[in-house]
Amino acid sequence: MSVLFADNLRFLDTTLRDGEQTPGVSLKPEQKFEIASRLSDIGVDVIEAGSAAASDGEREAIRRIADAGLSAEICTFVRALRTDIDYAADCNADSIHLVIPVSDLHIAKKMRKTRDEVVAMAMDAVEYAKERGLIVELSGEDASRADQKFLHTIFSQGVEHGADRLCFCDTVGLLTPEKAAEYIPPLAKIAPLSIHCHDDLGFAVTNTMAALKAGASCAHVTVNGLGERAGNTPFEEVVMGLEVLYGYHTRIRKELLYPLSSLVSRHTGVPLAVNKAIVGEMAFTHESGIHAHGVIREPSTYESVKPEMVGRKRRIVLGKHSGSASVEAALHEMNYKADDRQLKEIVKRVKQLGDEGKRVTDADLMAVADAVLAIECKPIIRMRQFTAVSGSNMIPTASVTLLVNDVEMTGAATGDGPVDAAMEVLRKCVGDVADIRLEEYHVDAISGGTDALVEVTVRLSKDGKIITSRGARTDIIMASVEAMIAGMNRLLRDRT
Ligand code: MN
């Protein structure tokens, strides 16, 4: 254990409350439930499941989560209003995150009240919540801009009236590590203190760490750093920062971080920046020759975190920065044997593809290797006919006729859209021959405009073998079909 931090640091995850306040995000009750279960599994101490006062759907979700017997404590956001507290108690929440404005700016401009009036409201709410059997985390909103003497007074009185825990909310991301070092210690002496930071200036993690170092014992976080405006403190970054940089054991099941991040991104529809720490698509991907070469020999040369630690895999991608070591490693994985002269030629052609601005997929590399090694590749799957239809008042449907090992197969499938239907019908038709799964689907429009060339990249897997391939057309459905068939053909080739 590190001496810098409290022995038993806790995490309150607010993905389902502050995270859901990300503009444009709205989760269905069953999606909230799924995320809550996974948060509990990964080892979060408290789940802020929503704002009970928000809507019927929200209350349904909170009640379902609270009644599920998860090991995490289930909390809900409330204002200092008895009606909000009643909603929280009626949803069977264990605890409330009771938020009170504490800066004069918020008290005067937002609440149009005096400090005394706010203190009175807060104390009434604390007492009422305790009467209703709730654990109370009393939270000072906009605490970093508050008169710290006033904050200390309201927190002390809150604890006297029964509050169990306190929280310092840096509501608009104006805290600094220096201020945290000054403000946090006296407050942390009153009662267990949480830190709740926002990332408006990109300081959320830094400020959270500073507050934990200064005596806060719980970090409010969200998965992927979702949250109002620029978001909250990302869960995965605080966990891995504590573990890797400070040698602190968090008790979080880190290998579940990436699956959780993907689930939240999928349910919220908020994509991750490709270069996002820990969970971004490229966080464990290497292209440059020097880096890839180093990583192949010894991963720690260019990786500070082992990808397996957070449930991920290292990826070497090929492109114009690739050296012969990464190309050779990729060929070896695909069971190709090239001599030095052939390898040189393959590297040259891979770099050419990169220079043309293409991401080089596995299927591209195989096509290059086949050409250089003069291997004949007879496609196993050939397409005879393909149709996809969609429109209003109908279910998107796709039909296809394929020749699979020279046997004609015809099928039809429906989907959420024509692309989804197309992917499904291909998978179904090939299903008799092999169980191929679509792991990832990615679209790039190469130029703007509705006539743009669309590039579709897919990641397919079969019995643990993974392959990427690409299709490029002006028609997004045909580009998807092309990518699927190219990838399936490569996966089905027996090269063992
Ligand atoms: Mn917040």
Coordinates of N, CA, C and O in Angstrom, one line a residue, residues 19-182:
G19 N -23.0 10.9 -15.8 CA -22.7 10.4 -17.1 C -23.8 10.4 -18.1 O -23.7 10.8 -19.2
E20 N -25.0 10.1 -17.5 CA -26.2 10.2 -18.4 C -26.6 11.6 -18.7 O -27.4 11.9 -19.6
Q21 N -26.0 12.6 -17.9 CA -26.3 14.0 -18.2 C -25.4 14.5 -19.3 O -25.5 15.7 -19.7
T22 N -24.6 13.6 -19.9 CA -23.9 14.0 -21.1 C -24.9 14.4 -22.2 O -25.9 13.6 -22.4
P23 N -24.8 15.6 -22.8 CA -25.8 16.0 -23.8 C -26.1 14.9 -24.8 O -25.1 14.3 -25.4
G24 N -27.3 14.6 -25.0 CA -27.7 13.6 -26.0 C -27.8 12.2 -25.5 O -28.2 11.3 -26.2
V25 N -27.4 11.9 -24.3 CA -27.4 10.6 -23.8 C -28.7 10.3 -23.0 O -29.1 11.1 -22.1
S26 N -29.3 9.2 -23.2 CA -30.5 8.8 -22.5 C -30.5 7.3 -22.5 O -30.6 6.7 -23.6
L27 N -30.5 6.6 -21.3 CA -30.4 5.2 -21.3 C -31.8 4.6 -20.9 O -32.5 5.2 -20.1
K28 N -32.1 3.4 -21.5 CA -33.3 2.8 -21.1 C -33.1 2.0 -19.8 O -32.0 1.7 -19.5
P29 N -34.2 1.8 -19.0 CA -34.0 1.1 -17.8 C -33.2 -0.2 -17.9 O -32.4 -0.5 -17.0
E30 N -33.5 -1.0 -18.9 CA -32.7 -2.3 -19.0 C -31.2 -2.1 -19.3 O -30.4 -2.8 -18.8
Q31 N -30.9 -1.0 -20.0 CA -29.5 -0.7 -20.2 C -28.8 -0.2 -18.9 O -27.7 -0.5 -18.6
K32 N -29.6 0.6 -18.2 CA -29.0 1.1 -16.9 C -28.8 -0.1 -16.0 O -27.8 -0.2 -15.3
F33 N -29.7 -1.0 -16.0 CA -29.6 -2.2 -15.1 C -28.3 -3.0 -15.5 O -27.5 -3.4 -14.7
E34 N -28.1 -3.2 -16.8 CA -27.0 -4.0 -17.3 C -25.7 -3.3 -16.9 O -24.7 -3.9 -16.4
I35 N -25.6 -2.0 -17.0 CA -24.4 -1.2 -16.7 C -24.2 -1.3 -15.2 O -23.0 -1.6 -14.7
A36 N -25.2 -1.2 -14.4 CA -25.1 -1.3 -12.9 C -24.6 -2.6 -12.5 O -23.7 -2.7 -11.6
S37 N -25.1 -3.7 -13.1 CA -24.6 -5.0 -12.7 C -23.1 -5.1 -12.9 O -22.4 -5.7 -12.1
R38 N -22.7 -4.6 -14.1 CA -21.3 -4.7 -14.4 C -20.4 -3.8 -13.5 O -19.3 -4.2 -13.2
L39 N -21.0 -2.7 -13.1 CA -20.2 -1.8 -12.2 C -20.0 -2.5 -10.9 O -19.0 -2.4 -10.2
S40 N -21.1 -3.2 -10.4 CA -21.0 -3.9 -9.2 C -20.0 -5.0 -9.3 O -19.1 -5.2 -8.4
D41 N -20.0 -5.8 -10.4 CA -19.1 -6.9 -10.6 C -17.6 -6.4 -10.6 O -16.7 -7.1 -10.1
I42 N -17.4 -5.3 -11.2 CA -16.0 -4.8 -11.3 C -15.4 -4.3 -10.0 O -14.2 -4.3 -9.8
G43 N -16.4 -4.0 -9.0 CA -15.9 -3.7 -7.7 C -16.1 -2.3 -7.2 O -15.5 -1.9 -6.2
V44 N -17.0 -1.6 -7.9 CA -17.3 -0.2 -7.5 C -18.0 -0.3 -6.1 O -18.8 -1.1 -5.9
D45 N -17.7 0.7 -5.2 CA -18.3 0.6 -3.9 C -19.7 1.2 -3.9 O -20.6 0.6 -3.2
V46 N -19.9 2.3 -4.6 CA -21.2 2.9 -4.7 C -21.6 3.2 -6.1 O -20.8 3.7 -6.9
I47 N -22.9 2.9 -6.5 CA -23.3 3.3 -7.8 C -24.4 4.4 -7.7 O -25.4 4.1 -7.0
E48 N -24.1 5.5 -8.2 CA -25.2 6.6 -8.3 C -26.0 6.2 -9.5 O -25.6 6.4 -10.6
A49 N -27.2 5.7 -9.3 CA -27.9 5.0 -10.3 C -28.8 6.0 -11.1 O -29.4 5.7 -12.2
G50 N -29.0 7.2 -10.6 CA -29.8 8.2 -11.3 C -30.3 9.3 -10.4 O -29.9 9.4 -9.3
S51 N -31.2 10.1 -10.9 CA -31.9 11.1 -10.1 C -33.4 10.6 -10.0 O -34.1 10.7 -11.0
A52 N -33.7 10.2 -8.8 CA -35.1 9.6 -8.6 C -36.2 10.6 -9.0 O -37.3 10.2 -9.4
A53 N -35.9 11.9 -8.9 CA -37.0 12.9 -9.2 C -37.2 13.1 -10.7 O -38.1 13.7 -11.1
A54 N -36.3 12.5 -11.5 CA -36.3 12.9 -12.9 C -37.5 12.4 -13.7 O -38.2 13.2 -14.4
S55 N -37.9 11.1 -13.6 CA -39.0 10.6 -14.4 C -39.4 9.2 -13.9 O -38.7 8.6 -13.1
D56 N -40.5 8.8 -14.4 CA -41.0 7.4 -14.0 C -40.0 6.4 -14.4 O -39.8 5.4 -13.7
G57 N -39.5 6.5 -15.7 CA -38.6 5.5 -16.2 C -37.3 5.4 -15.3 O -36.8 4.4 -15.1
E58 N -36.9 6.6 -14.9 CA -35.7 6.7 -14.0 C -35.9 6.0 -12.7 O -35.1 5.2 -12.2
R59 N -37.1 6.2 -12.1 CA -37.5 5.5 -10.9 C -37.6 4.0 -11.0 O -37.1 3.3 -10.2
E60 N -38.1 3.6 -12.2 CA -38.2 2.2 -12.4 C -36.8 1.5 -12.5 O -36.6 0.5 -11.9
A61 N -35.9 2.3 -13.2 CA -34.5 1.7 -13.3 C -33.9 1.7 -12.0 O -33.2 0.7 -11.6
I62 N -34.0 2.7 -11.2 CA -33.3 2.8 -9.9 C -33.9 1.7 -8.9 O -33.1 1.0 -8.3
R63 N -35.2 1.5 -9.0 CA -35.8 0.5 -8.1 C -35.3 -0.9 -8.5 O -35.0 -1.7 -7.7
R64 N -35.3 -1.1 -9.8 CA -34.8 -2.5 -10.3 C -33.4 -2.7 -9.9 O -33.0 -3.8 -9.4
I65 N -32.5 -1.7 -10.0 CA -31.1 -1.8 -9.6 C -31.0 -2.1 -8.1 O -30.3 -2.9 -7.6
A66 N -31.8 -1.3 -7.3 CA -31.7 -1.3 -5.9 C -32.2 -2.7 -5.4 O -31.7 -3.2 -4.4
D67 N -33.2 -3.3 -6.1 CA -33.8 -4.6 -5.6 C -33.0 -5.8 -6.1 O -33.4 -6.9 -5.8
A68 N -32.0 -5.6 -6.9 CA -31.3 -6.7 -7.5 C -30.3 -7.4 -6.6 O -29.7 -8.4 -7.0
G69 N -30.1 -6.9 -5.5 CA -29.1 -7.5 -4.5 C -27.7 -7.4 -5.0 O -26.9 -8.3 -4.7
L70 N -27.3 -6.4 -5.7 CA -25.9 -6.2 -6.1 C -25.1 -5.9 -4.8 O -25.6 -5.4 -3.8
S71 N -23.8 -6.2 -4.9 CA -23.0 -5.9 -3.7 C -22.7 -4.5 -3.5 O -22.4 -4.0 -2.4
A72 N -22.7 -3.7 -4.6 CA -22.5 -2.2 -4.4 C -23.7 -1.5 -3.7 O -24.8 -2.0 -3.8
E73 N -23.3 -0.5 -3.0 CA -24.4 0.4 -2.4 C -25.0 1.2 -3.6 O -24.4 1.7 -4.4
I74 N -26.4 1.3 -3.5 CA -27.1 2.0 -4.6 C -27.6 3.4 -4.1 O -28.3 3.5 -3.1
C75 N -27.1 4.4 -4.8 CA -27.3 5.8 -4.4 C -28.1 6.5 -5.4 O -28.1 6.2 -6.6
T76 N -28.8 7.5 -5.0 CA -29.5 8.4 -6.0 C -29.3 9.9 -5.7 O -29.2 10.2 -4.5
F77 N -29.2 10.6 -6.7 CA -29.0 12.1 -6.6 C -30.3 12.7 -6.1 O -31.4 12.4 -6.6
V78 N -30.2 13.6 -5.1 CA -31.4 14.4 -4.7 C -31.0 15.9 -4.4 O -29.9 16.2 -4.1
R79 N -32.0 16.7 -4.6 CA -31.9 18.1 -4.1 C -32.4 18.2 -2.7 O -32.9 17.2 -2.2
A80 N -32.2 19.3 -2.1 CA -32.6 19.4 -0.7 C -34.1 19.6 -0.6 O -34.6 20.6 -0.1
L81 N -34.9 18.7 -1.1 CA -36.3 18.8 -1.1 C -36.9 17.4 -0.6 O -36.4 16.4 -0.9
R82 N -37.9 17.6 0.3 CA -38.5 16.3 0.9 C -39.1 15.4 -0.2 O -39.0 14.2 -0.1
T83 N -39.6 16.0 -1.3 CA -40.2 15.2 -2.3 C -39.1 14.4 -3.0 O -39.3 13.2 -3.3
D84 N -37.9 15.0 -3.3 CA -36.8 14.2 -3.9 C -36.4 13.0 -3.0 O -36.2 11.9 -3.4
I85 N -36.4 13.3 -1.6 CA -35.9 12.3 -0.7 C -37.0 11.2 -0.6 O -36.6 10.0 -0.5
D86 N -38.2 11.5 -0.7 CA -39.3 10.5 -0.7 C -39.1 9.6 -1.9 O -39.2 8.4 -1.8
Y87 N -38.9 10.2 -3.1 CA -38.7 9.4 -4.3 C -37.5 8.4 -4.1 O -37.6 7.3 -4.4
A88 N -36.4 8.9 -3.5 CA -35.2 8.1 -3.3 C -35.6 6.9 -2.4 O -35.2 5.8 -2.7
A89 N -36.2 7.2 -1.3 CA -36.5 6.2 -0.3 C -37.5 5.2 -0.9 O -37.4 4.0 -0.8
D90 N -38.5 5.7 -1.7 CA -39.5 4.8 -2.3 C -38.9 3.9 -3.4 O -39.5 2.9 -3.7
C91 N -37.8 4.3 -3.9 CA -37.1 3.5 -4.9 C -36.2 2.5 -4.3 O -35.5 1.7 -4.9
N92 N -36.2 2.4 -2.9 CA -35.4 1.5 -2.2 C -33.9 1.7 -2.3 O -33.1 0.8 -2.2
A93 N -33.5 3.0 -2.6 CA -32.0 3.3 -2.7 C -31.4 3.1 -1.3 O -32.1 3.3 -0.3
D94 N -30.1 2.8 -1.2 CA -29.5 2.7 0.1 C -29.1 4.1 0.6 O -29.1 4.3 1.8
S95 N -28.7 4.9 -0.4 CA -28.1 6.2 0.0 C -28.5 7.3 -0.9 O -29.0 7.0 -2.0
I96 N -28.3 8.6 -0.5 CA -28.5 9.7 -1.4 C -27.3 10.5 -1.5 O -26.5 10.6 -0.5
H97 N -27.1 11.1 -2.7 CA -26.1 12.1 -2.9 C -26.9 13.4 -2.9 O -27.5 13.8 -3.9
L98 N -26.8 14.1 -1.7 CA -27.6 15.3 -1.4 C -26.8 16.5 -1.8 O -25.8 16.8 -1.1
V99 N -27.2 17.1 -2.9 CA -26.4 18.2 -3.4 C -26.9 19.6 -3.0 O -28.1 19.9 -3.3
I100 N -26.0 20.4 -2.4 CA -26.4 21.7 -1.9 C -25.4 22.7 -2.5 O -24.2 22.6 -2.4
P101 N -26.0 23.8 -3.1 CA -25.1 24.8 -3.7 C -24.3 25.5 -2.5 O -25.0 25.9 -1.5
V102 N -23.0 25.7 -2.6 CA -22.3 26.3 -1.5 C -21.5 27.5 -1.9 O -21.1 28.3 -1.1
S103 N -21.4 27.8 -3.2 CA -20.7 29.0 -3.6 C -21.7 30.2 -3.6 O -22.9 29.9 -3.8
D104 N -21.3 31.4 -3.3 CA -22.2 32.5 -3.2 C -22.8 32.7 -4.6 O -24.0 33.1 -4.7
L105 N -22.1 32.5 -5.6 CA -22.6 32.6 -7.0 C -23.8 31.7 -7.2 O -24.9 32.1 -7.6
H106 N -23.7 30.4 -6.8 CA -24.8 29.5 -7.0 C -26.0 29.8 -6.0 O -27.1 29.8 -6.4
I107 N -25.6 30.2 -4.8 CA -26.6 30.5 -3.8 C -27.5 31.7 -4.2 O -28.7 31.7 -4.2
A108 N -26.8 32.8 -4.6 CA -27.5 34.0 -5.0 C -28.1 34.0 -6.4 O -29.3 34.3 -6.6
K109 N -27.3 33.5 -7.4 CA -27.8 33.6 -8.7 C -28.7 32.4 -9.1 O -29.7 32.6 -9.8
K110 N -28.4 31.2 -8.7 CA -29.2 30.1 -9.1 C -30.3 29.9 -8.2 O -31.5 29.8 -8.6
M111 N -30.1 29.9 -6.9 CA -31.1 29.6 -5.9 C -31.9 30.8 -5.5 O -33.0 30.7 -5.0
R112 N -31.3 32.0 -5.7 CA -31.9 33.3 -5.3 C -32.3 33.2 -3.8 O -33.4 33.5 -3.4
K113 N -31.3 32.7 -3.0 CA -31.5 32.6 -1.6 C -30.3 33.2 -0.8 O -29.3 33.6 -1.5
T114 N -30.4 33.2 0.5 CA -29.2 33.6 1.3 C -28.5 32.3 1.8 O -29.1 31.2 1.7
R115 N -27.3 32.5 2.3 CA -26.6 31.4 2.9 C -27.4 30.7 4.0 O -27.5 29.5 4.0
D116 N -28.0 31.5 4.9 CA -28.8 31.0 6.0 C -29.9 30.1 5.5 O -30.2 29.0 6.1
E117 N -30.6 30.6 4.4 CA -31.7 29.8 3.9 C -31.2 28.5 3.4 O -31.9 27.4 3.6
V118 N -30.1 28.5 2.7 CA -29.6 27.2 2.1 C -29.1 26.3 3.2 O -29.4 25.1 3.2
V119 N -28.5 26.8 4.3 CA -28.1 26.0 5.4 C -29.4 25.3 6.0 O -29.4 24.1 6.3
A120 N -30.4 26.1 6.2 CA -31.6 25.6 6.8 C -32.2 24.5 5.9 O -32.6 23.4 6.4
M121 N -32.3 24.7 4.6 CA -32.8 23.7 3.7 C -32.0 22.4 3.8 O -32.5 21.3 3.8
A122 N -30.7 22.6 3.8 CA -29.8 21.4 3.9 C -30.0 20.6 5.1 O -30.1 19.4 5.1
M123 N -30.1 21.3 6.3 CA -30.2 20.6 7.5 C -31.5 19.8 7.6 O -31.6 18.7 8.1
D124 N -32.6 20.5 7.1 CA -33.9 19.8 7.1 C -33.8 18.6 6.2 O -34.3 17.5 6.6
A125 N -33.2 18.7 5.1 CA -33.1 17.5 4.1 C -32.3 16.4 4.8 O -32.7 15.2 4.7
V126 N -31.2 16.7 5.4 CA -30.3 15.7 6.1 C -31.2 14.9 7.1 O -31.2 13.7 7.2
E127 N -31.8 15.7 8.0 CA -32.6 15.1 9.0 C -33.8 14.2 8.5 O -34.0 13.1 8.9
Y128 N -34.4 14.7 7.5 CA -35.5 14.0 6.9 C -35.0 12.7 6.2 O -35.6 11.6 6.4
A129 N -33.9 12.8 5.5 CA -33.4 11.6 4.9 C -33.0 10.6 5.9 O -33.2 9.4 5.7
K130 N -32.4 11.0 7.0 CA -32.0 10.0 8.1 C -33.3 9.4 8.7 O -33.3 8.2 8.9
E131 N -34.4 10.2 8.8 CA -35.7 9.6 9.3 C -36.1 8.5 8.3 O -36.7 7.6 8.7
R132 N -35.9 8.7 7.0 CA -36.3 7.8 6.0 C -35.4 6.6 5.8 O -35.5 5.8 4.9
G133 N -34.3 6.6 6.7 CA -33.4 5.4 6.7 C -32.4 5.4 5.7 O -31.8 4.4 5.3
L134 N -32.0 6.6 5.1 CA -31.0 6.6 4.0 C -29.6 7.0 4.5 O -29.5 7.8 5.5
I135 N -28.6 6.4 3.9 CA -27.3 6.9 4.1 C -27.1 8.2 3.4 O -27.6 8.4 2.3
V136 N -26.6 9.3 4.0 CA -26.5 10.6 3.4 C -25.1 11.0 3.1 O -24.2 11.1 4.0
E137 N -24.8 11.3 1.8 CA -23.6 11.9 1.4 C -23.9 13.3 1.1 O -24.6 13.6 0.1
L138 N -23.5 14.2 1.9 CA -23.8 15.7 1.8 C -22.8 16.3 0.9 O -21.6 16.3 1.2
S139 N -23.3 16.9 -0.2 CA -22.3 17.3 -1.3 C -22.4 18.8 -1.5 O -23.5 19.4 -1.6
G140 N -21.3 19.5 -1.5 CA -21.2 20.9 -1.7 C -21.0 21.2 -3.2 O -19.9 20.9 -3.7
E141 N -22.0 21.7 -3.8 CA -21.9 22.0 -5.2 C -21.1 23.3 -5.5 O -21.3 24.3 -4.7
D142 N -20.2 23.3 -6.5 CA -19.4 24.4 -6.8 C -18.5 24.8 -5.6 O -18.2 25.9 -5.3
A143 N -18.0 23.7 -4.9 CA -17.2 23.9 -3.7 C -15.9 24.6 -3.9 O -15.4 25.3 -3.1
S144 N -15.4 24.4 -5.1 CA -14.0 25.0 -5.4 C -14.1 26.6 -5.5 O -13.1 27.2 -5.3
R145 N -15.3 27.1 -5.7 CA -15.5 28.6 -5.7 C -16.2 29.1 -4.5 O -16.5 30.3 -4.4
A146 N -16.4 28.2 -3.5 CA -17.1 28.6 -2.3 C -16.1 29.3 -1.3 O -14.9 29.0 -1.3
D147 N -16.7 30.1 -0.4 CA -15.9 30.5 0.8 C -15.7 29.3 1.6 O -16.6 28.6 2.1
Q148 N -14.4 28.9 1.8 CA -14.1 27.6 2.4 C -14.5 27.6 3.9 O -14.7 26.5 4.4
K149 N -14.5 28.8 4.5 CA -15.0 28.8 5.9 C -16.5 28.4 6.0 O -16.9 27.6 6.9
F150 N -17.3 29.0 5.1 CA -18.7 28.6 5.0 C -18.9 27.2 4.7 O -19.7 26.5 5.3
L151 N -18.1 26.6 3.8 CA -18.2 25.2 3.4 C -17.9 24.3 4.6 O -18.6 23.4 4.9
H152 N -16.9 24.7 5.4 CA -16.5 24.0 6.6 C -17.7 24.0 7.6 O -18.0 22.9 8.2
T153 N -18.3 25.1 7.7 CA -19.4 25.3 8.7 C -20.6 24.4 8.2 O -21.2 23.7 9.1
I154 N -21.0 24.5 7.0 CA -22.2 23.7 6.5 C -21.9 22.2 6.6 O -22.8 21.5 7.0
F155 N -20.7 21.8 6.3 CA -20.3 20.4 6.4 C -20.4 19.9 7.8 O -20.9 18.9 8.2
S156 N -19.8 20.7 8.7 CA -19.8 20.4 10.2 C -21.2 20.2 10.7 O -21.6 19.3 11.4
Q157 N -22.0 21.2 10.4 CA -23.4 21.2 10.8 C -24.2 20.0 10.3 O -25.0 19.4 10.9
G158 N -23.9 19.7 9.0 CA -24.5 18.6 8.3 C -24.2 17.3 9.0 O -25.1 16.5 9.3
V159 N -23.0 17.1 9.4 CA -22.6 15.9 10.1 C -23.3 15.9 11.5 O -23.7 14.8 11.9
E160 N -23.3 17.0 12.2 CA -24.1 17.1 13.5 C -25.5 16.7 13.3 O -26.1 16.1 14.2
H161 N -26.1 17.0 12.1 CA -27.5 16.7 11.9 C -27.7 15.2 11.4 O -28.8 14.8 11.1
G162 N -26.6 14.5 11.2 CA -26.7 13.1 10.8 C -26.1 12.7 9.5 O -26.1 11.5 9.1
A163 N -25.5 13.6 8.7 CA -24.9 13.2 7.4 C -23.7 12.2 7.7 O -23.0 12.4 8.7
D164 N -23.7 11.2 6.9 CA -22.7 10.1 7.1 C -21.3 10.5 6.4 O -20.3 10.1 6.9
R165 N -21.5 11.1 5.2 CA -20.3 11.4 4.4 C -20.4 12.7 3.8 O -21.5 13.3 3.7
L166 N -19.3 13.3 3.3 CA -19.3 14.6 2.6 C -18.7 14.4 1.2 O -18.0 13.5 0.9
C167 N -19.0 15.5 0.4 CA -18.4 15.4 -1.0 C -18.1 16.8 -1.4 O -18.9 17.8 -1.3
F168 N -16.9 17.0 -1.9 CA -16.4 18.3 -2.5 C -16.6 18.2 -4.0 O -15.9 17.4 -4.7
C169 N -17.6 19.0 -4.5 CA -17.9 19.0 -5.9 C -17.2 20.1 -6.6 O -17.5 21.3 -6.4
D170 N -16.3 19.8 -7.5 CA -15.7 20.8 -8.4 C -16.5 20.9 -9.6 O -16.2 20.3 -10.7
T171 N -17.7 21.5 -9.5 CA -18.8 21.4 -10.5 C -18.4 21.8 -11.9 O -18.9 21.2 -12.9
V172 N -17.5 22.8 -12.0 CA -17.2 23.3 -13.3 C -15.7 23.2 -13.7 O -15.2 23.8 -14.6
G173 N -15.0 22.3 -12.9 CA -13.6 22.1 -13.3 C -12.6 23.2 -13.0 O -11.7 23.4 -13.8
L174 N -12.8 23.9 -11.9 CA -11.9 25.0 -11.6 C -10.9 24.8 -10.5 O -10.2 25.6 -10.1
L175 N -10.9 23.5 -10.0 CA -9.9 23.2 -9.0 C -8.5 23.1 -9.6 O -8.4 22.9 -10.8
T176 N -7.5 23.2 -8.7 CA -6.2 22.9 -9.1 C -5.6 22.0 -8.1 O -6.1 21.9 -6.9
P177 N -4.5 21.2 -8.4 CA -3.9 20.4 -7.4 C -3.5 21.2 -6.1 O -3.6 20.7 -5.0
E178 N -3.0 22.4 -6.3 CA -2.6 23.3 -5.2 C -3.8 23.6 -4.3 O -3.7 23.5 -3.1
K179 N -4.9 24.0 -4.9 CA -6.1 24.3 -4.1 C -6.6 23.0 -3.4 O -7.0 23.1 -2.2
A180 N -6.5 21.9 -4.1 CA -7.0 20.7 -3.4 C -6.1 20.4 -2.2 O -6.7 20.0 -1.1
A181 N -4.8 20.6 -2.3 CA -3.9 20.4 -1.1 C -4.3 21.3 0.0 O -4.1 20.9 1.2
E182 N -4.8 22.5 -0.3 CA -5.1 23.5 0.8 C -6.6 23.2 1.3 O -6.8 23.2 2.5

